[in-house]
PDB file of C-alpha atoms and ligand atoms in Angstrom:
ATOM      1  CA  MET A   1      -6.532  -4.341  -2.580  1.00 98.00           C
ATOM      2  CA  GLY A   2     -10.144  -4.935  -3.051  1.00 98.00           C
ATOM      3  CA  VAL A   3     -12.761  -2.143  -2.906  1.00 98.00           C
ATOM      4  CA  ILE A   4     -16.271  -2.036  -0.966  1.00 97.00           C
ATOM      5  CA  ASN A   5     -18.270   1.171  -2.050  1.00 96.00           C
ATOM      6  CA  VAL A   6     -21.352   1.123   0.498  1.00 96.00           C
ATOM      7  CA  THR A   7     -23.028   3.726  -1.056  1.00 94.00           C
ATOM      8  CA  PRO A   8     -25.617   4.799  -3.494  1.00 93.00           C
ATOM      9  CA  ASP A   9     -23.426   6.936  -6.100  1.00 91.00           C
ATOM     10  CA  SER A  10     -20.204   4.942  -6.594  1.00 89.00           C
ATOM     11  CA  PHE A  11     -18.823   5.050 -10.428  1.00 88.00           C
ATOM     12  CA  SER A  12     -19.157   1.546 -11.036  1.00 87.00           C
ATOM     13  CA  ASP A  13     -20.805   0.013  -8.367  1.00 86.00           C
ATOM     14  CA  GLY A  14     -22.886   2.187  -6.864  1.00 86.00           C
ATOM     15  CA  GLY A  15     -26.023   1.189  -4.787  1.00 88.00           C
ATOM     16  CA  ARG A  16     -25.146  -2.878  -5.001  1.00 91.00           C
ATOM     17  CA  PHE A  17     -23.721  -2.774  -1.689  1.00 91.00           C
ATOM     18  CA  LEU A  18     -25.087  -0.245   0.151  1.00 91.00           C
ATOM     19  CA  ASP A  19     -26.715  -2.760   2.546  1.00 93.00           C
ATOM     20  CA  ALA A  20     -24.243  -3.525   5.312  1.00 95.00           C
ATOM     21  CA  ARG A  21     -25.019  -7.583   4.757  1.00 96.00           C
ATOM     22  CA  ALA A  22     -24.143  -7.275   0.606  1.00 96.00           C
ATOM     23  CA  ALA A  23     -21.215  -5.321   1.741  1.00 97.00           C
ATOM     24  CA  THR A  24     -19.769  -7.782   3.791  1.00 98.00           C
ATOM     25  CA  ALA A  25     -20.502 -10.666   1.344  1.00 97.00           C
ATOM     26  CA  GLN A  26     -18.784  -8.635  -0.951  1.00 98.00           C
ATOM     27  CA  GLY A  27     -16.184  -8.048   1.335  1.00 98.00           C
ATOM     28  CA  ARG A  28     -15.530 -11.514   1.968  1.00 98.00           C
ATOM     29  CA  ARG A  29     -15.920 -12.626  -1.583  1.00 98.00           C
ATOM     30  CA  LEU A  30     -12.854 -10.191  -2.375  1.00 98.00           C
ATOM     31  CA  ALA A  31     -11.095 -11.869   0.094  1.00 98.00           C
ATOM     32  CA  ALA A  32     -11.496 -14.884  -0.803  1.00 98.00           C
ATOM     33  CA  GLU A  33     -10.379 -14.161  -4.194  1.00 98.00           C
ATOM     34  CA  GLY A  34      -6.807 -13.117  -3.115  1.00 97.00           C
ATOM     35  CA  ALA A  35      -7.162  -9.100  -1.580  1.00 98.00           C
ATOM     36  CA  ALA A  36      -4.346  -8.769   1.049  1.00 98.00           C
ATOM     37  CA  ILE A  37      -6.677  -5.365   1.724  1.00 98.00           C
ATOM     38  CA  LEU A  38      -9.931  -4.652   1.737  1.00 98.00           C
ATOM     39  CA  ASP A  39     -10.988  -0.650   1.311  1.00 98.00           C
ATOM     40  CA  VAL A  40     -14.611   0.107   2.813  1.00 98.00           C
ATOM     41  CA  GLY A  41     -16.053   3.279   1.893  1.00 97.00           C
ATOM     42  CA  GLY A  42     -19.114   5.140   2.754  1.00 97.00           C
ATOM     43  CA  GLU A  43     -18.904   8.438   0.498  1.00 96.00           C
ATOM     44  CA  SER A  44     -18.290   8.207  -3.591  1.00 94.00           C
ATOM     45  CA  THR A  45     -15.503  10.321  -4.866  1.00 90.00           C
ATOM     46  CA  ARG A  46     -16.797  10.156  -8.574  1.00 87.00           C
ATOM     47  CA  PRO A  47     -16.385  13.367 -10.357  1.00 82.00           C
ATOM     48  CA  GLY A  48     -19.349  15.726  -9.453  1.00 78.00           C
ATOM     49  CA  ALA A  49     -20.658  13.623  -6.341  1.00 81.00           C
ATOM     50  CA  GLU A  50     -22.447  14.931  -3.480  1.00 82.00           C
ATOM     51  CA  PRO A  51     -20.824  15.351  -0.059  1.00 88.00           C
ATOM     52  CA  VAL A  52     -21.964  12.811   3.059  1.00 94.00           C
ATOM     53  CA  ALA A  53     -22.764  13.605   6.357  1.00 97.00           C
ATOM     54  CA  ALA A  54     -19.720  11.910   8.999  1.00 97.00           C
ATOM     55  CA  ASP A  55     -22.985  10.320  10.725  1.00 97.00           C
ATOM     56  CA  GLN A  56     -24.369   8.647   7.781  1.00 97.00           C
ATOM     57  CA  GLU A  57     -20.791   7.649   6.339  1.00 98.00           C
ATOM     58  CA  ARG A  58     -19.799   6.325   9.487  1.00 98.00           C
ATOM     59  CA  GLU A  59     -23.438   4.010   9.598  1.00 97.00           C
ATOM     60  CA  ARG A  60     -22.523   2.953   6.542  1.00 97.00           C
ATOM     61  CA  VAL A  61     -19.156   1.823   6.901  1.00 98.00           C
ATOM     62  CA  VAL A  62     -18.395   0.720  10.539  1.00 98.00           C
ATOM     63  CA  PRO A  63     -20.872  -2.325  10.411  1.00 98.00           C
ATOM     64  CA  VAL A  64     -19.184  -3.869   7.174  1.00 98.00           C
ATOM     65  CA  ILE A  65     -16.036  -3.283   8.862  1.00 98.00           C
ATOM     66  CA  ALA A  66     -16.554  -4.723  12.134  1.00 98.00           C
ATOM     67  CA  ALA A  67     -18.277  -7.614  10.694  1.00 98.00           C
ATOM     68  CA  LEU A  68     -15.357  -8.193   8.354  1.00 98.00           C
ATOM     69  CA  ALA A  69     -12.405  -7.712  11.169  1.00 98.00           C
ATOM     70  CA  ALA A  70     -14.277 -10.647  13.158  1.00 97.00           C
ATOM     71  CA  ASP A  71     -13.588 -12.799  10.084  1.00 95.00           C
ATOM     72  CA  GLY A  72      -9.729 -11.761  10.265  1.00 94.00           C
ATOM     73  CA  VAL A  73      -8.982 -12.432   6.163  1.00 88.00           C
ATOM     74  CA  ALA A  74      -8.089  -9.472   5.166  1.00 97.00           C
ATOM     75  CA  ARG A  75      -6.358  -6.101   6.305  1.00 98.00           C
ATOM     76  CA  LEU A  76      -9.170  -3.382   6.933  1.00 98.00           C
ATOM     77  CA  SER A  77      -8.149  -0.046   5.221  1.00 98.00           C
ATOM     78  CA  VAL A  78     -11.532   2.440   5.519  1.00 98.00           C
ATOM     79  CA  ASP A  79     -11.889   4.962   2.596  1.00 98.00           C
ATOM     80  CA  THR A  80     -12.640   8.492   4.504  1.00 98.00           C
ATOM     81  CA  SER A  81     -11.275  12.195   5.081  1.00 97.00           C
ATOM     82  CA  LYS A  82     -13.646  12.404   8.381  1.00 98.00           C
ATOM     83  CA  VAL A  83     -11.893  12.197  11.943  1.00 98.00           C
ATOM     84  CA  GLU A  84     -15.220  10.793  13.041  1.00 98.00           C
ATOM     85  CA  VAL A  85     -15.530   8.351  10.851  1.00 98.00           C
ATOM     86  CA  ALA A  86     -12.235   7.553  10.904  1.00 98.00           C
ATOM     87  CA  ARG A  87     -11.909   7.032  14.690  1.00 98.00           C
ATOM     88  CA  ALA A  88     -14.956   4.591  14.421  1.00 98.00           C
ATOM     89  CA  ALA A  89     -13.607   2.494  12.106  1.00 98.00           C
ATOM     90  CA  LEU A  90     -10.231   1.999  13.837  1.00 98.00           C
ATOM     91  CA  ASP A  91     -12.474   1.111  16.938  1.00 98.00           C
ATOM     92  CA  ALA A  92     -14.298  -1.178  14.781  1.00 98.00           C
ATOM     93  CA  GLY A  93     -10.883  -2.880  13.444  1.00 98.00           C
ATOM     94  CA  ALA A  94      -9.284  -0.789  10.695  1.00 98.00           C
ATOM     95  CA  GLY A  95      -5.778  -0.570  10.473  1.00 98.00           C
ATOM     96  CA  LEU A  96      -5.483   2.073   7.382  1.00 98.00           C
ATOM     97  CA  VAL A  97      -7.099   4.948   6.345  1.00 98.00           C
ATOM     98  CA  ASN A  98      -7.332   5.929   2.515  1.00 98.00           C
ATOM     99  CA  ASP A  99      -7.493   9.621   2.588  1.00 98.00           C
ATOM    100  CA  VAL A 100      -8.170  11.293  -0.736  1.00 97.00           C
ATOM    101  CA  THR A 101      -7.574  14.442   0.242  1.00 97.00           C
ATOM    102  CA  ALA A 102      -4.305  13.410   2.324  1.00 98.00           C
ATOM    103  CA  PHE A 103      -4.991  15.287   5.719  1.00 98.00           C
ATOM    104  CA  ARG A 104      -6.115  18.198   3.781  1.00 97.00           C
ATOM    105  CA  SER A 105      -9.452  17.978   4.441  1.00 96.00           C
ATOM    106  CA  ALA A 106      -9.024  17.111   8.296  1.00 97.00           C
ATOM    107  CA  PRO A 107      -5.606  17.798   9.172  1.00 98.00           C
ATOM    108  CA  ASP A 108      -6.565  16.441  12.507  1.00 98.00           C
ATOM    109  CA  LEU A 109      -6.633  13.267  11.147  1.00 98.00           C
ATOM    110  CA  ALA A 110      -3.273  12.889  10.793  1.00 98.00           C
ATOM    111  CA  GLY A 111      -2.846  12.921  14.596  1.00 98.00           C
ATOM    112  CA  LEU A 112      -5.138  10.079  15.343  1.00 98.00           C
ATOM    113  CA  VAL A 113      -3.358   7.856  12.726  1.00 98.00           C
ATOM    114  CA  ALA A 114      -0.678   8.755  14.429  1.00 98.00           C
ATOM    115  CA  ASP A 115      -2.485   8.198  18.610  1.00 98.00           C
ATOM    116  CA  ARG A 116      -3.432   5.056  16.863  1.00 98.00           C
ATOM    117  CA  GLY A 117      -0.202   3.917  15.177  1.00 98.00           C
ATOM    118  CA  ALA A 118      -2.396   3.165  11.719  1.00 98.00           C
ATOM    119  CA  GLU A 119      -1.331   2.596   8.637  1.00 98.00           C
ATOM    120  CA  CYS A 120      -2.401   5.895   6.052  1.00 98.00           C
ATOM    121  CA  CYS A 121      -2.640   6.203   2.004  1.00 98.00           C
ATOM    122  CA  LEU A 122      -2.085   9.935   0.889  1.00 98.00           C
ATOM    123  CA  MET A 123      -3.663  10.946  -2.491  1.00 98.00           C
ATOM    124  CA  HIS A 124      -2.889  13.347  -5.028  1.00 98.00           C
ATOM    125  CA  MET A 125      -5.976  14.954  -5.920  1.00 96.00           C
ATOM    126  CA  GLN A 126      -6.201  18.570  -8.125  1.00 94.00           C
ATOM    127  CA  GLY A 127      -9.287  20.397  -6.448  1.00 86.00           C
ATOM    128  CA  GLU A 128     -12.569  18.389  -4.737  1.00 85.00           C
ATOM    129  CA  PRO A 129     -14.498  15.678  -6.363  1.00 84.00           C
ATOM    130  CA  ARG A 130     -17.280  18.605  -7.021  1.00 81.00           C
ATOM    131  CA  THR A 131     -15.422  19.948  -9.874  1.00 82.00           C
ATOM    132  CA  MET A 132     -12.312  18.681 -10.151  1.00 81.00           C
ATOM    133  CA  GLN A 133     -12.671  17.038 -13.954  1.00 84.00           C
ATOM    134  CA  ARG A 134     -13.256  20.847 -15.181  1.00 84.00           C
ATOM    135  CA  ASP A 135     -10.170  21.554 -17.353  1.00 87.00           C
ATOM    136  CA  PRO A 136      -7.276  20.016 -15.001  1.00 90.00           C
ATOM    137  CA  ARG A 137      -3.888  22.082 -15.714  1.00 93.00           C
ATOM    138  CA  TYR A 138      -0.148  20.905 -14.920  1.00 96.00           C
ATOM    139  CA  ASP A 139       3.057  22.241 -15.983  1.00 96.00           C
ATOM    140  CA  ASP A 140       4.212  18.801 -15.315  1.00 97.00           C
ATOM    141  CA  VAL A 141       2.133  16.076 -13.718  1.00 98.00           C
ATOM    142  CA  VAL A 142       4.438  14.014 -12.566  1.00 98.00           C
ATOM    143  CA  ALA A 143       6.608  16.339 -11.049  1.00 98.00           C
ATOM    144  CA  GLU A 144       3.609  18.317  -9.499  1.00 98.00           C
ATOM    145  CA  VAL A 145       2.431  14.724  -8.188  1.00 98.00           C
ATOM    146  CA  LYS A 146       5.470  14.030  -6.816  1.00 98.00           C
ATOM    147  CA  ALA A 147       6.043  17.283  -5.035  1.00 98.00           C
ATOM    148  CA  PHE A 148       2.293  17.386  -3.409  1.00 98.00           C
ATOM    149  CA  LEU A 149       3.162  13.835  -2.030  1.00 98.00           C
ATOM    150  CA  GLU A 150       6.427  14.285  -0.780  1.00 98.00           C
ATOM    151  CA  ALA A 151       4.931  17.892   1.360  1.00 98.00           C
ATOM    152  CA  ARG A 152       2.151  15.659   2.407  1.00 98.00           C
ATOM    153  CA  LEU A 153       4.451  12.790   3.686  1.00 98.00           C
ATOM    154  CA  ALA A 154       6.093  15.573   5.628  1.00 98.00           C
ATOM    155  CA  PHE A 155       3.267  17.074   7.063  1.00 98.00           C
ATOM    156  CA  ALA A 156       1.986  13.414   8.109  1.00 98.00           C
ATOM    157  CA  VAL A 157       5.321  12.776   9.761  1.00 98.00           C
ATOM    158  CA  GLY A 158       5.379  15.966  11.685  1.00 98.00           C
ATOM    159  CA  GLU A 159       2.166  15.414  13.088  1.00 98.00           C
ATOM    160  CA  GLY A 160       3.545  12.347  14.387  1.00 98.00           C
ATOM    161  CA  VAL A 161       2.993   9.400  11.683  1.00 98.00           C
ATOM    162  CA  ALA A 162       5.674   7.218  11.442  1.00 98.00           C
ATOM    163  CA  GLU A 163       7.178   7.608   8.258  1.00 98.00           C
ATOM    164  CA  GLU A 164       7.008   3.455   7.574  1.00 98.00           C
ATOM    165  CA  ARG A 165       3.170   3.642   8.230  1.00 98.00           C
ATOM    166  CA  VAL A 166       2.640   6.200   4.937  1.00 98.00           C
ATOM    167  CA  LEU A 167       1.619   4.934   1.704  1.00 98.00           C
ATOM    168  CA  LEU A 168       1.397   7.118  -1.154  1.00 99.00           C
ATOM    169  CA  ASP A 169      -0.887   7.483  -4.388  1.00 98.00           C
ATOM    170  CA  PRO A 170      -0.511   9.242  -7.224  1.00 98.00           C
ATOM    171  CA  GLY A 171      -4.968   9.678  -7.373  1.00 98.00           C
ATOM    172  CA  ILE A 172      -5.566   8.303 -10.864  1.00 98.00           C
ATOM    173  CA  GLY A 173      -8.372  10.140 -12.288  1.00 96.00           C
ATOM    174  CA  PHE A 174      -8.549  13.222  -9.962  1.00 96.00           C
ATOM    175  CA  GLY A 175      -8.211  15.974 -11.605  1.00 95.00           C
ATOM    176  CA  LYS A 176      -6.373  14.506 -14.549  1.00 97.00           C
ATOM    177  CA  THR A 177      -7.041  14.284 -18.123  1.00 96.00           C
ATOM    178  CA  ILE A 178      -6.478  10.740 -19.654  1.00 97.00           C
ATOM    179  CA  ASP A 179      -2.845  12.401 -21.208  1.00 98.00           C
ATOM    180  CA  HIS A 180      -2.463  12.901 -17.480  1.00 98.00           C
ATOM    181  CA  ASN A 181      -3.482   9.700 -16.186  1.00 98.00           C
ATOM    182  CA  LEU A 182      -1.741   8.175 -19.309  1.00 98.00           C
ATOM    183  CA  GLU A 183       1.863  10.362 -18.463  1.00 98.00           C
ATOM    184  CA  LEU A 184       1.794   9.046 -14.241  1.00 98.00           C
ATOM    185  CA  LEU A 185       1.335   5.218 -15.214  1.00 98.00           C
ATOM    186  CA  ARG A 186       4.595   6.048 -18.072  1.00 98.00           C
ATOM    187  CA  ARG A 187       6.198   7.751 -15.159  1.00 98.00           C
ATOM    188  CA  LEU A 188       5.313   5.965 -11.862  1.00 98.00           C
ATOM    189  CA  GLY A 189       9.124   5.062 -11.251  1.00 98.00           C
ATOM    190  CA  GLU A 190       9.368   8.732 -10.141  1.00 98.00           C
ATOM    191  CA  ILE A 191       6.891   8.456  -7.596  1.00 98.00           C
ATOM    192  CA  VAL A 192       8.088   5.317  -6.819  1.00 98.00           C
ATOM    193  CA  ALA A 193      11.599   7.029  -6.203  1.00 98.00           C
ATOM    194  CA  LEU A 194       9.836   8.398  -3.178  1.00 98.00           C
ATOM    195  CA  GLY A 195      10.818   5.338  -1.193  1.00 98.00           C
ATOM    196  CA  ARG A 196       7.484   4.712   0.449  1.00 98.00           C
ATOM    197  CA  PRO A 197       4.397   1.829  -0.955  1.00 98.00           C
ATOM    198  CA  VAL A 198       2.766   3.582  -4.030  1.00 99.00           C
ATOM    199  CA  VAL A 199      -1.057   2.620  -4.302  1.00 99.00           C
ATOM    200  CA  VAL A 200      -2.357   3.043  -7.577  1.00 99.00           C
ATOM    201  CA  GLY A 201      -6.373   2.831  -8.818  1.00 98.00           C
ATOM    202  CA  THR A 202      -7.084   2.591 -12.322  1.00 98.00           C
ATOM    203  CA  SER A 203     -10.065   0.284 -11.772  1.00 98.00           C
ATOM    204  CA  ARG A 204     -12.826   0.977 -14.356  1.00 98.00           C
ATOM    205  CA  LYS A 205     -11.949   4.444 -14.210  1.00 97.00           C
ATOM    206  CA  SER A 206     -13.305   6.614 -17.189  1.00 96.00           C
ATOM    207  CA  PHE A 207      -9.751   6.868 -19.262  1.00 98.00           C
ATOM    208  CA  LEU A 208     -10.175   3.119 -19.526  1.00 98.00           C
ATOM    209  CA  GLY A 209     -13.517   3.747 -21.043  1.00 98.00           C
ATOM    210  CA  ARG A 210     -11.812   6.241 -23.232  1.00 97.00           C
ATOM    211  CA  LEU A 211      -9.241   4.199 -24.141  1.00 98.00           C
ATOM    212  CA  THR A 212     -11.319   1.080 -25.087  1.00 98.00           C
ATOM    213  CA  GLY A 213     -14.616   2.272 -25.953  1.00 98.00           C
ATOM    214  CA  ARG A 214     -15.817  -0.147 -23.205  1.00 98.00           C
ATOM    215  CA  GLY A 215     -18.635   0.692 -20.522  1.00 97.00           C
ATOM    216  CA  VAL A 216     -17.910   0.530 -17.075  1.00 96.00           C
ATOM    217  CA  ASP A 217     -18.996  -3.032 -16.314  1.00 95.00           C
ATOM    218  CA  GLU A 218     -16.695  -4.149 -19.280  1.00 97.00           C
ATOM    219  CA  ARG A 219     -13.172  -2.196 -18.169  1.00 98.00           C
ATOM    220  CA  VAL A 220     -11.752  -5.495 -16.664  1.00 98.00           C
ATOM    221  CA  PRO A 221      -9.138  -6.063 -19.376  1.00 98.00           C
ATOM    222  CA  GLY A 222      -7.929  -2.245 -19.445  1.00 98.00           C
ATOM    223  CA  THR A 223      -7.947  -2.500 -15.264  1.00 98.00           C
ATOM    224  CA  ILE A 224      -5.327  -5.549 -15.719  1.00 98.00           C
ATOM    225  CA  ALA A 225      -3.486  -3.932 -18.479  1.00 98.00           C
ATOM    226  CA  SER A 226      -3.095  -0.666 -16.255  1.00 98.00           C
ATOM    227  CA  SER A 227      -2.076  -2.327 -12.775  1.00 98.00           C
ATOM    228  CA  LEU A 228       0.061  -4.700 -14.160  1.00 98.00           C
ATOM    229  CA  ILE A 229       2.056  -1.738 -15.758  1.00 98.00           C
ATOM    230  CA  ALA A 230       1.870  -0.194 -12.345  1.00 98.00           C
ATOM    231  CA  PHE A 231       3.018  -3.126 -10.838  1.00 98.00           C
ATOM    232  CA  GLN A 232       5.993  -3.192 -13.270  1.00 97.00           C
ATOM    233  CA  ALA A 233       7.221   0.331 -12.669  1.00 98.00           C
ATOM    234  CA  GLY A 234       6.965  -0.266  -8.677  1.00 98.00           C
ATOM    235  CA  ALA A 235       3.478   0.037  -7.384  1.00 98.00           C
ATOM    236  CA  THR A 236       2.988  -2.760  -4.628  1.00 97.00           C
ATOM    237  CA  VAL A 237      -0.790  -1.700  -3.620  1.00 98.00           C
ATOM    238  CA  LEU A 238      -3.230  -1.879  -6.484  1.00 98.00           C
ATOM    239  CA  ARG A 239      -6.760  -0.907  -5.550  1.00 98.00           C
ATOM    240  CA  VAL A 240      -9.428  -2.748  -7.866  1.00 98.00           C
ATOM    241  CA  HIS A 241     -12.995  -3.743  -7.662  1.00 98.00           C
ATOM    242  CA  ASP A 242     -12.504  -7.296  -9.403  1.00 98.00           C
ATOM    243  CA  VAL A 243      -9.718  -8.964  -7.481  1.00 98.00           C
ATOM    244  CA  ALA A 244      -9.388 -12.361  -9.108  1.00 98.00           C
ATOM    245  CA  PRO A 245      -8.526 -11.181 -12.619  1.00 98.00           C
ATOM    246  CA  VAL A 246      -6.281  -8.669 -11.307  1.00 98.00           C
ATOM    247  CA  ARG A 247      -4.529 -11.155  -8.746  1.00 98.00           C
ATOM    248  CA  ASP A 248      -3.733 -13.989 -11.152  1.00 97.00           C
ATOM    249  CA  ALA A 249      -2.058 -11.427 -13.769  1.00 98.00           C
ATOM    250  CA  LEU A 250      -0.141 -10.157 -10.856  1.00 97.00           C
ATOM    251  CA  LEU A 251       1.161 -13.703  -9.937  1.00 96.00           C
ATOM    252  CA  VAL A 252       2.220 -14.377 -13.371  1.00 97.00           C
ATOM    253  CA  ALA A 253       3.856 -11.177 -13.454  1.00 97.00           C
ATOM    254  CA  ALA A 254       5.429 -11.642 -10.336  1.00 96.00           C
ATOM    255  CA  ALA A 255       6.693 -15.147 -11.060  1.00 96.00           C
ATOM    256  CA  VAL A 256       8.097 -13.869 -14.542  1.00 96.00           C
ATOM    257  CA  ARG A 257      10.422 -11.181 -12.392  1.00 94.00           C
ATOM    258  CA  SER A 258      11.309 -13.208  -9.192  1.00 94.00           C
ATOM    259  CA  GLY A 259      11.574 -16.926 -11.430  1.00 94.00           C
ATOM    260  CA  ALA A 260       9.864 -17.938  -7.837  1.00 91.00           C
ATOM    261  CA  HIS A 261       6.473 -19.984  -7.782  1.00 89.00           C
ATOM    262  CA  GLY A 262       4.018 -21.604  -5.228  1.00 78.00           C
ATOM    263  CA  PRO A 263       2.860 -25.102  -5.780  1.00 70.00           C
ATOM    264  CA  ARG A 264      -0.547 -24.012  -7.479  1.00 67.00           C
TER     265      ARG A 264
HETATM  266  N1  HH2 B   1     -10.307   5.768  -6.572  1.00 86.81           N
HETATM  267  C1  HH2 B   1     -11.309   5.805  -5.908  1.00 86.81           C
HETATM  268  C2  HH2 B   1     -11.627   6.174  -4.167  1.00 86.81           C
HETATM  269  N2  HH2 B   1     -10.927   5.946  -3.677  1.00 86.81           N
HETATM  270  N3  HH2 B   1      -8.614   6.261  -2.930  1.00 86.81           N
HETATM  271  C3  HH2 B   1      -7.098   5.463  -3.526  1.00 86.81           C
HETATM  272  N4  HH2 B   1      -6.070   5.660  -2.390  1.00 86.81           N
HETATM  273  N5  HH2 B   1      -6.875   5.880  -4.752  1.00 86.81           N
HETATM  274  C4  HH2 B   1      -7.596   5.936  -5.819  1.00 86.81           C
HETATM  275  O1  HH2 B   1      -7.509   5.817  -7.043  1.00 86.81           O
HETATM  276  C5  HH2 B   1      -9.240   5.816  -5.583  1.00 86.81           C
HETATM  277  C6  HH2 B   1      -9.359   5.772  -4.077  1.00 86.81           C
HETATM  278  C7  HH2 B   1     -12.561   5.977  -6.973  1.00 86.81           C
HETATM  279  O2  HH2 B   1     -12.813   4.707  -7.181  1.00 86.81           O
HETATM  280  P1  HH2 B   1     -13.961   4.298  -6.466  1.00 86.81           P
HETATM  281  O3  HH2 B   1     -13.934   3.885  -5.248  1.00 86.81           O
HETATM  282  O4  HH2 B   1     -14.914   3.215  -7.145  1.00 86.81           O
HETATM  283  O5  HH2 B   1     -16.016   5.383  -6.586  1.00 86.81           O
HETATM  284  P2  HH2 B   1     -16.162   6.279  -5.992  1.00 86.81           P
HETATM  285  O6  HH2 B   1     -15.441   7.060  -5.046  1.00 86.81           O
HETATM  286  O7  HH2 B   1     -17.149   6.585  -7.054  1.00 86.81           O
HETATM  287  O8  HH2 B   1     -16.571   5.357  -4.904  1.00 86.81           O
END
């Protein structure tokens, strides 16, 4: 899953793709590099980020999704928690709603996903973006994230979303310390055991900077390592800004696992 942030303030690429043409070009580049899914977002969720009004978020993402849908080169996902934005994105050609609040901020979003037969990604977050990194605490982070995802999956199914249309994400960096992130990656198999496809997004995140001493643009090796570890533990969707290097790493790992490889 390649990330396209149509925002002025995203933590790693804020401002680079605020213009619809630049964002669309980035989407085409990521698809050409091998992204199967493109995740288009119009509101940053970085720690301390300020909320964006629905109209503005919609104006940011819809032209980009419409242009990429016309290409037909990748499945399209909208990274939003708002019903109005998701509806417009689905109308424009998105097929997946990636909600970092797992339908908590807009419970009606579940009904929309159900009515449209869309897929959704439900992510764990403790707190909300503005304050989530102020002293997050858990007794057992993996058990709590797992119980949360199980409950949100049950909620979505109760609202009419087909279970096989739901992906789950432990929410690396969302209300978590470096130790919480490492434990989630180390014990990711427990989340995979829920039986739904698991999405993991470590791309360029600050815990990689803490581990390596690298700035946000220098965290590709850390992103590759953590994405591979997640893949080995059973994650099937890796949400990254740098598709080409992660794709190569995953191809090698998949070939070692299966013994099968293409004619490249
Ligand atoms: N991470 C971010 C945003 N959305 N969605 C899912 N499912 N999983 C993630 O780990 C995840 C996500 C944060 O990364 P980014 O979009 O690059 O930053 P920002 O929120 O600042 O735009």
